[in-house]
mmCIF file of C-alpha atoms in Angstrom:
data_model
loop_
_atom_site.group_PDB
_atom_site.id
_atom_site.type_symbol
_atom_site.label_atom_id
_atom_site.label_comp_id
_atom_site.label_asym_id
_atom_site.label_seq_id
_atom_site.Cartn_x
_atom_site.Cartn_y
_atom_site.Cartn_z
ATOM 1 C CA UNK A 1 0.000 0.000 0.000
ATOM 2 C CA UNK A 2 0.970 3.232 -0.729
ATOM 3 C CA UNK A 3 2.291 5.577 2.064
ATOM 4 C CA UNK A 4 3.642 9.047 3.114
ATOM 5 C CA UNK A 5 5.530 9.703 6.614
ATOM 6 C CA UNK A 6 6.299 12.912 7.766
ATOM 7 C CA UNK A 7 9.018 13.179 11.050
ATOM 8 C CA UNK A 8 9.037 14.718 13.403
ATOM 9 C CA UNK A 9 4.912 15.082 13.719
ATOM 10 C CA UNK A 10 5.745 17.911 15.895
ATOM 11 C CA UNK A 11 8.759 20.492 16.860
ATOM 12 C CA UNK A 12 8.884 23.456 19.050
ATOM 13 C CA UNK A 13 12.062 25.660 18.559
ATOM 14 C CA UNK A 14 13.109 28.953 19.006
ATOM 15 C CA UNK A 15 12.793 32.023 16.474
ATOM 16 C CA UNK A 16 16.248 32.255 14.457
ATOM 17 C CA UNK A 17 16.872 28.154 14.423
ATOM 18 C CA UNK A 18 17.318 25.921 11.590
ATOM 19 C CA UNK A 19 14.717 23.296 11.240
ATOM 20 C CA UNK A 20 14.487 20.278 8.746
ATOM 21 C CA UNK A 21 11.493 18.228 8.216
ATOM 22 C CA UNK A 22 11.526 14.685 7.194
ATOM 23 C CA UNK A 23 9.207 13.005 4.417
ATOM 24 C CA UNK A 24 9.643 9.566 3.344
ATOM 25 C CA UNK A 25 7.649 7.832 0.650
ATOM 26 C CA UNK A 26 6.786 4.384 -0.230
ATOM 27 C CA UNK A 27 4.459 4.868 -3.711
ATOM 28 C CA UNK A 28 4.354 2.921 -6.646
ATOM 29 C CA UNK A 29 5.146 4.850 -9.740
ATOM 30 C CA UNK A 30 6.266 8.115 -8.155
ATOM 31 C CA UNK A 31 5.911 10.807 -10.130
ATOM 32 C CA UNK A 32 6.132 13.437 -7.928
ATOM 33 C CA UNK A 33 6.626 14.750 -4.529
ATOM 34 C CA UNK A 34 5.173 18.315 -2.742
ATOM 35 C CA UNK A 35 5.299 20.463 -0.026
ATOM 36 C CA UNK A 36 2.799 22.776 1.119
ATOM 37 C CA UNK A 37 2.583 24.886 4.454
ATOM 38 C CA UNK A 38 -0.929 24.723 5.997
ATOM 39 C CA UNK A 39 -1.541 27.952 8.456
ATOM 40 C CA UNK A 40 -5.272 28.593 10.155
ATOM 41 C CA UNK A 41 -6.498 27.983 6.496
ATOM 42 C CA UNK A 42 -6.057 25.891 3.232
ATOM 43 C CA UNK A 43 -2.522 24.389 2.190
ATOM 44 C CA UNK A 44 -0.353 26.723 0.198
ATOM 45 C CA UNK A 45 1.639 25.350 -2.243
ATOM 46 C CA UNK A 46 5.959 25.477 -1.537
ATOM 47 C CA UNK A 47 7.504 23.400 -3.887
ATOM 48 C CA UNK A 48 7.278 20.318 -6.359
ATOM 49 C CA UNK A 49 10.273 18.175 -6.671
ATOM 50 C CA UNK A 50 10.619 15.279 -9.112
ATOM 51 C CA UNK A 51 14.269 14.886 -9.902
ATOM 52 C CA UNK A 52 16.898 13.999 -7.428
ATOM 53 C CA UNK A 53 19.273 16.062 -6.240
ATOM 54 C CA UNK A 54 18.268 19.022 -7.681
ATOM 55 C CA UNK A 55 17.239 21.831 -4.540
ATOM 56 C CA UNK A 56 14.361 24.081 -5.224
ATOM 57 C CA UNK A 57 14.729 27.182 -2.888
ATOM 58 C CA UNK A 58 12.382 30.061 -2.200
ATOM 59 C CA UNK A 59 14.061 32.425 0.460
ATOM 60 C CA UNK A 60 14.654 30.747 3.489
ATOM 61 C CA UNK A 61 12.938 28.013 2.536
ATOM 62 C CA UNK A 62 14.649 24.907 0.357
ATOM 63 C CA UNK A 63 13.495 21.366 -0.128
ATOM 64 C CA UNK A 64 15.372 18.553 -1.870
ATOM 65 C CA UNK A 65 14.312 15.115 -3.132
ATOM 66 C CA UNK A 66 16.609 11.730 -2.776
ATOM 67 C CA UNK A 67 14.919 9.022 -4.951
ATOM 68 C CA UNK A 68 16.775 6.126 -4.307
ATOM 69 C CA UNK A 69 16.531 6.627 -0.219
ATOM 70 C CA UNK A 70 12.925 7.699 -1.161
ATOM 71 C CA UNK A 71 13.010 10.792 0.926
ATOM 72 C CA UNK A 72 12.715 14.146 1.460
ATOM 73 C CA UNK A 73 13.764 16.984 3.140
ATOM 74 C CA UNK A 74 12.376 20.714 3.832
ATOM 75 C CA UNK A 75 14.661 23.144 5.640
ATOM 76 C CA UNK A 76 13.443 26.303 6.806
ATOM 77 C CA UNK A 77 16.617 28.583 8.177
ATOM 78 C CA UNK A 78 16.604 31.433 10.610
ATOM 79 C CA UNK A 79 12.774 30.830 11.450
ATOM 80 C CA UNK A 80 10.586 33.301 11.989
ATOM 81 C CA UNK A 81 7.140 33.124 14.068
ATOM 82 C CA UNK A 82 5.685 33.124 10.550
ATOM 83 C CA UNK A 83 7.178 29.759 9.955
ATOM 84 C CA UNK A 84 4.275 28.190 12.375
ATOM 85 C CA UNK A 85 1.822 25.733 10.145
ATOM 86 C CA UNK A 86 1.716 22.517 9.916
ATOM 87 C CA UNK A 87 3.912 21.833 6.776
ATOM 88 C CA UNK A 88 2.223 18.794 4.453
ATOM 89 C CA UNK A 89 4.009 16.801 1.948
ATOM 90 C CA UNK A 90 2.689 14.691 -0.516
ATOM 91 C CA UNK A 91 3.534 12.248 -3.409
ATOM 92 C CA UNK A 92 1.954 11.356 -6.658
ATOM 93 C CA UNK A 93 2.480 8.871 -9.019
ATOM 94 C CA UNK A 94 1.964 7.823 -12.608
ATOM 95 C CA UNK A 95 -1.049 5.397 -11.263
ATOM 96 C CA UNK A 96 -3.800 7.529 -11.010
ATOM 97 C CA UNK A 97 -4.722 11.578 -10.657
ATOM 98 C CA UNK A 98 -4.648 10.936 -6.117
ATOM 99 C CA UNK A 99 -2.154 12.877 -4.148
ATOM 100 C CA UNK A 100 -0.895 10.516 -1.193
ATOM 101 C CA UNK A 101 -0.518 12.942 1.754
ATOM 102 C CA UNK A 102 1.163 12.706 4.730
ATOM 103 C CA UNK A 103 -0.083 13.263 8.390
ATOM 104 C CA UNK A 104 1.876 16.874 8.642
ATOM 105 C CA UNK A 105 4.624 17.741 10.907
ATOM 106 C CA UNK A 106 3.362 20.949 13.431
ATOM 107 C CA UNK A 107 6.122 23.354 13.427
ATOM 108 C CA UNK A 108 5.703 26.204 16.327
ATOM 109 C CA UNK A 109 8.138 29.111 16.760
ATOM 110 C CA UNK A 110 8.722 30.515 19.526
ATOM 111 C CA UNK A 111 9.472 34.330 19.573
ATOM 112 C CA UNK B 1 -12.576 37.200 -7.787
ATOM 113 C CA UNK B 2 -10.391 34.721 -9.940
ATOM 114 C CA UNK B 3 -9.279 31.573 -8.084
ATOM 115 C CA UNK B 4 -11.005 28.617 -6.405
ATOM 116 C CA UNK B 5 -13.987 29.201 -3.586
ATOM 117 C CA UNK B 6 -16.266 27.730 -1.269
ATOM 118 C CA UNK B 7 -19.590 28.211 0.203
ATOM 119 C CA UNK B 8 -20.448 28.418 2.868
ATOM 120 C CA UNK B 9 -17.629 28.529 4.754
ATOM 121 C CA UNK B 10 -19.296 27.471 7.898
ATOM 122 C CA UNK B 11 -22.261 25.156 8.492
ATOM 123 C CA UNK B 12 -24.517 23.595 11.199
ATOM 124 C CA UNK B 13 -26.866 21.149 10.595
ATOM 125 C CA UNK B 14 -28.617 18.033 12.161
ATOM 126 C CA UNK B 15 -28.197 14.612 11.967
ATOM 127 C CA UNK B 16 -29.974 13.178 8.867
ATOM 128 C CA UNK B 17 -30.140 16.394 6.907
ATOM 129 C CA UNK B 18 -29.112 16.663 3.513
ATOM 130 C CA UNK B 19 -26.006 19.236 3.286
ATOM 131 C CA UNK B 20 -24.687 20.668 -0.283
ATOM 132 C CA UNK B 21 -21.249 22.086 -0.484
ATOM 133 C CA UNK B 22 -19.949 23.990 -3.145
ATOM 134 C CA UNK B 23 -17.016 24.911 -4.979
ATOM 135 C CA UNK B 24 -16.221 27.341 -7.804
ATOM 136 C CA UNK B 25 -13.157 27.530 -10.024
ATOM 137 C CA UNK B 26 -12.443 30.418 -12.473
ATOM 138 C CA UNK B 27 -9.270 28.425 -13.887
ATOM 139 C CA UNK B 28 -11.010 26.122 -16.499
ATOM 140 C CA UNK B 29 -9.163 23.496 -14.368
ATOM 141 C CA UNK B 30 -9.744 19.981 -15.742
ATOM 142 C CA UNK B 31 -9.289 18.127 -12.422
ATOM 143 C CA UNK B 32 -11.282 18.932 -9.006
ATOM 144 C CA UNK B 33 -10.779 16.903 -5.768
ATOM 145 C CA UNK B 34 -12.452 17.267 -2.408
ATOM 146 C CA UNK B 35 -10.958 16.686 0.597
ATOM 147 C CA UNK B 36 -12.144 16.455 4.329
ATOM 148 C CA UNK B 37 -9.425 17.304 6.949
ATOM 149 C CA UNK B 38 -9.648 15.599 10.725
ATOM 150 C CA UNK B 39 -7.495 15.671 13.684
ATOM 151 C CA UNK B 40 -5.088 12.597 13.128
ATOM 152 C CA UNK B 41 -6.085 11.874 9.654
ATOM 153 C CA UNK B 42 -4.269 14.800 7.779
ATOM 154 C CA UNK B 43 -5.907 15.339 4.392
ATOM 155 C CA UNK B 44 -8.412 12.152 2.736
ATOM 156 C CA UNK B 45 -9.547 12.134 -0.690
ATOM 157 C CA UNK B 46 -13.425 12.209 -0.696
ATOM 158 C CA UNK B 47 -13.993 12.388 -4.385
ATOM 159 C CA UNK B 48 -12.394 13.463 -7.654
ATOM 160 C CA UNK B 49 -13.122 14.612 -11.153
ATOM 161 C CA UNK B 50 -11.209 14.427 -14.416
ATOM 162 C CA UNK B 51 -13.518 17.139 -16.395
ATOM 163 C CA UNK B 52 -17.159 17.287 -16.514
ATOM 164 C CA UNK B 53 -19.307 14.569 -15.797
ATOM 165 C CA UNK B 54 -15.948 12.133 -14.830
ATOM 166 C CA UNK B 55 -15.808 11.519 -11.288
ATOM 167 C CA UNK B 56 -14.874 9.117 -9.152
ATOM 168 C CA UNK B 57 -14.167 7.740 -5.363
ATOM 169 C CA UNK B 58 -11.721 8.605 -3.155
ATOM 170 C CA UNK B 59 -10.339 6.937 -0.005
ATOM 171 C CA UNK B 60 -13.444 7.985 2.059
ATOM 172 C CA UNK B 61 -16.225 8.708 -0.317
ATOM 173 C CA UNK B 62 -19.399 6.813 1.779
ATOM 174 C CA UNK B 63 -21.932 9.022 2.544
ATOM 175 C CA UNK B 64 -20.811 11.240 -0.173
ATOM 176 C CA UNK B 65 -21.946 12.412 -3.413
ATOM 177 C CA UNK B 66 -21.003 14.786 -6.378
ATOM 178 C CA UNK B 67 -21.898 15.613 -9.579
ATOM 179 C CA UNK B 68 -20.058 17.967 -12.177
ATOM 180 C CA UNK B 69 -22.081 19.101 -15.019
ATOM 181 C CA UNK B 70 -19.735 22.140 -15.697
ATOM 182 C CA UNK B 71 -16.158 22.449 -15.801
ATOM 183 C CA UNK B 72 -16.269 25.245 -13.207
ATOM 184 C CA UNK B 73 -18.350 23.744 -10.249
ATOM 185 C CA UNK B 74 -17.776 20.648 -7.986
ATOM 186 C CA UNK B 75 -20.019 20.524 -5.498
ATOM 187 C CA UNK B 76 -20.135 17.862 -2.599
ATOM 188 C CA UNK B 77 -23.728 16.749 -1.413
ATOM 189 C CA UNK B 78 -24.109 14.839 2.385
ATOM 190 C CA UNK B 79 -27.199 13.153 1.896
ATOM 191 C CA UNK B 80 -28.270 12.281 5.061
ATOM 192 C CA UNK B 81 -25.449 13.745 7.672
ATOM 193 C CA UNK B 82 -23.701 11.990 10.461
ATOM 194 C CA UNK B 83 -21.943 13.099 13.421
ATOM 195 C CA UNK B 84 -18.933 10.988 12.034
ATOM 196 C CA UNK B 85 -19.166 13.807 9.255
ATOM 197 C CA UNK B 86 -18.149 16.816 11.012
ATOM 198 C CA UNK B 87 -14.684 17.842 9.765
ATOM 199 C CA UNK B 88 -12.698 20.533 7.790
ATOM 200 C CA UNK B 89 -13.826 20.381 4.157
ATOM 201 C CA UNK B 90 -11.390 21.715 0.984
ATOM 202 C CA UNK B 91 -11.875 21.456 -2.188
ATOM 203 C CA UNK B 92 -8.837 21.722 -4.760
ATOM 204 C CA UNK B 93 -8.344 22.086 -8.578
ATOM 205 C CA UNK B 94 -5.259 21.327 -10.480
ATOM 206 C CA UNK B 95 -4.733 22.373 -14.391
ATOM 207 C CA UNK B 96 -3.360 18.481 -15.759
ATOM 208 C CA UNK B 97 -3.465 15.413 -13.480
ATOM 209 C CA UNK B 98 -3.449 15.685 -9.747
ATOM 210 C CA UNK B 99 0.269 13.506 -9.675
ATOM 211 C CA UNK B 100 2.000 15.623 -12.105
ATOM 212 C CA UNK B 101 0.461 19.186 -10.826
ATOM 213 C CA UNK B 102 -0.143 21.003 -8.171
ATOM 214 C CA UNK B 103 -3.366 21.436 -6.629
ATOM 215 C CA UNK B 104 -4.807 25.003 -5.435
ATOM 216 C CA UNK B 105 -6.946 24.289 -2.264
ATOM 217 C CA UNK B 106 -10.126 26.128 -1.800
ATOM 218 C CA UNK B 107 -10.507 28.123 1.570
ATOM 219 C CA UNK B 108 -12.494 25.220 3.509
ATOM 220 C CA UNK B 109 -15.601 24.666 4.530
ATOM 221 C CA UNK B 110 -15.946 24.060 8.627
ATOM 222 C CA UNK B 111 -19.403 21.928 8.874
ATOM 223 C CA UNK B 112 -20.566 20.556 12.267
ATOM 224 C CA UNK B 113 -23.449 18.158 12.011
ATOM 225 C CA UNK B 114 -25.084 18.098 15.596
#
């Protein structure tokens, strides 16, 4: 069956750390894997990965996909109270038009 | 406005009342999903839809039904709530295939069935 974990589910650190959230993947045909960052609303799309190796960055935010550990990884530097959501990944694949989604991890900041 | 949106965003209702959520995309996305979020479940795929009049069942989709005679609307009918059927509802659109794009999530619907 396929499946999505996310580690840690939750993690409390201070404003100005470094923090790195896990995905791992088990899904037949992957096509693709996302992140999305899910405040007091809908999920807003971060970043699609489907090559390995290759790391997509948008500010302080990066994410990078290893596809024969079937992982992977979004870092968020020098955090910022804004940084609090539960970030989301999810993985498609070339078997049908369903996202697999993960359970989240919570990420709080504290100021 | 342009983009995807729900109504309503919040809803009440009683046990064994029929409840109709909608969902409006100005995109001309092909594919429409809905979603219902729960404490300890993350996000579960209700229903989907390929284009107009091509749907089909999710991981959760009992209890549930849709219809989508135009492109542009995908609404998701309760037909007889259940308590089990409170939850966080979102509805999403993506331009190709849900795998290979991303999907654009709707603001949510909140609906408590009493």
């Amino acid at each position: 069956e396929d499946k999505v974990v996310q580690s840690p589910l939750s993690l409390v650190v201070h404003e100005g750390d470094t923090v790195t959230l896990n995905c791992s993947y088990e899904v037949t045909n992957f096509r693709s894997l996302l992140w999305y960052k899910q405040e007091k609303k809908a999920p807003t799309f971060l970043f699609m990965l489907t090559s390995s190796g290759i790391e997509k960055k948008s500010g302080r935010l990066s994410s990078i996909l290893d596809k024969k550990e079937l992982f992977s990884i979004l870092n968020i530097t020098a955090t910022q109270t804004g940084d609090s959501a539960i970030y989301l990944c999810a993985v498609g694949s070339n078997s049908n038009y369903q996202l697999i989604w993960g359970a989240g991890t919570k990420l709080i900041i504290k100021p | 406005d342009a983009g995807i949106t729900q109504s309503p965003r919040y809803k009440i209702t009683e046990t064994g009342r029929q409840v109709t959520l909608m969902c409006h995309q100005t995109w001309s996305h092909s594919y429409m999903f809905w979603y219902r979020q729960d404490l300890g479940h993350g996000l579960r795929l209700i229903y989907y839809s390929a284009a107009a009049d091509i749907t089909d069942k999710g991981e959760v989709p009992d209890g549930y039904v849709v219809s989508r005679s135009k492109t542009e609307n995908f609404p998701l009918t309760l037909e007889s709530a259940t308590r089990s059927q409170t939850s966080v509802y979102f509805c999403a659109s993506s331009a190709t295939s849900g795998s290979s794009d991303t999907q654009y999530f709707g603001p949510g619907t909140r609906l408590t069935v009493l």
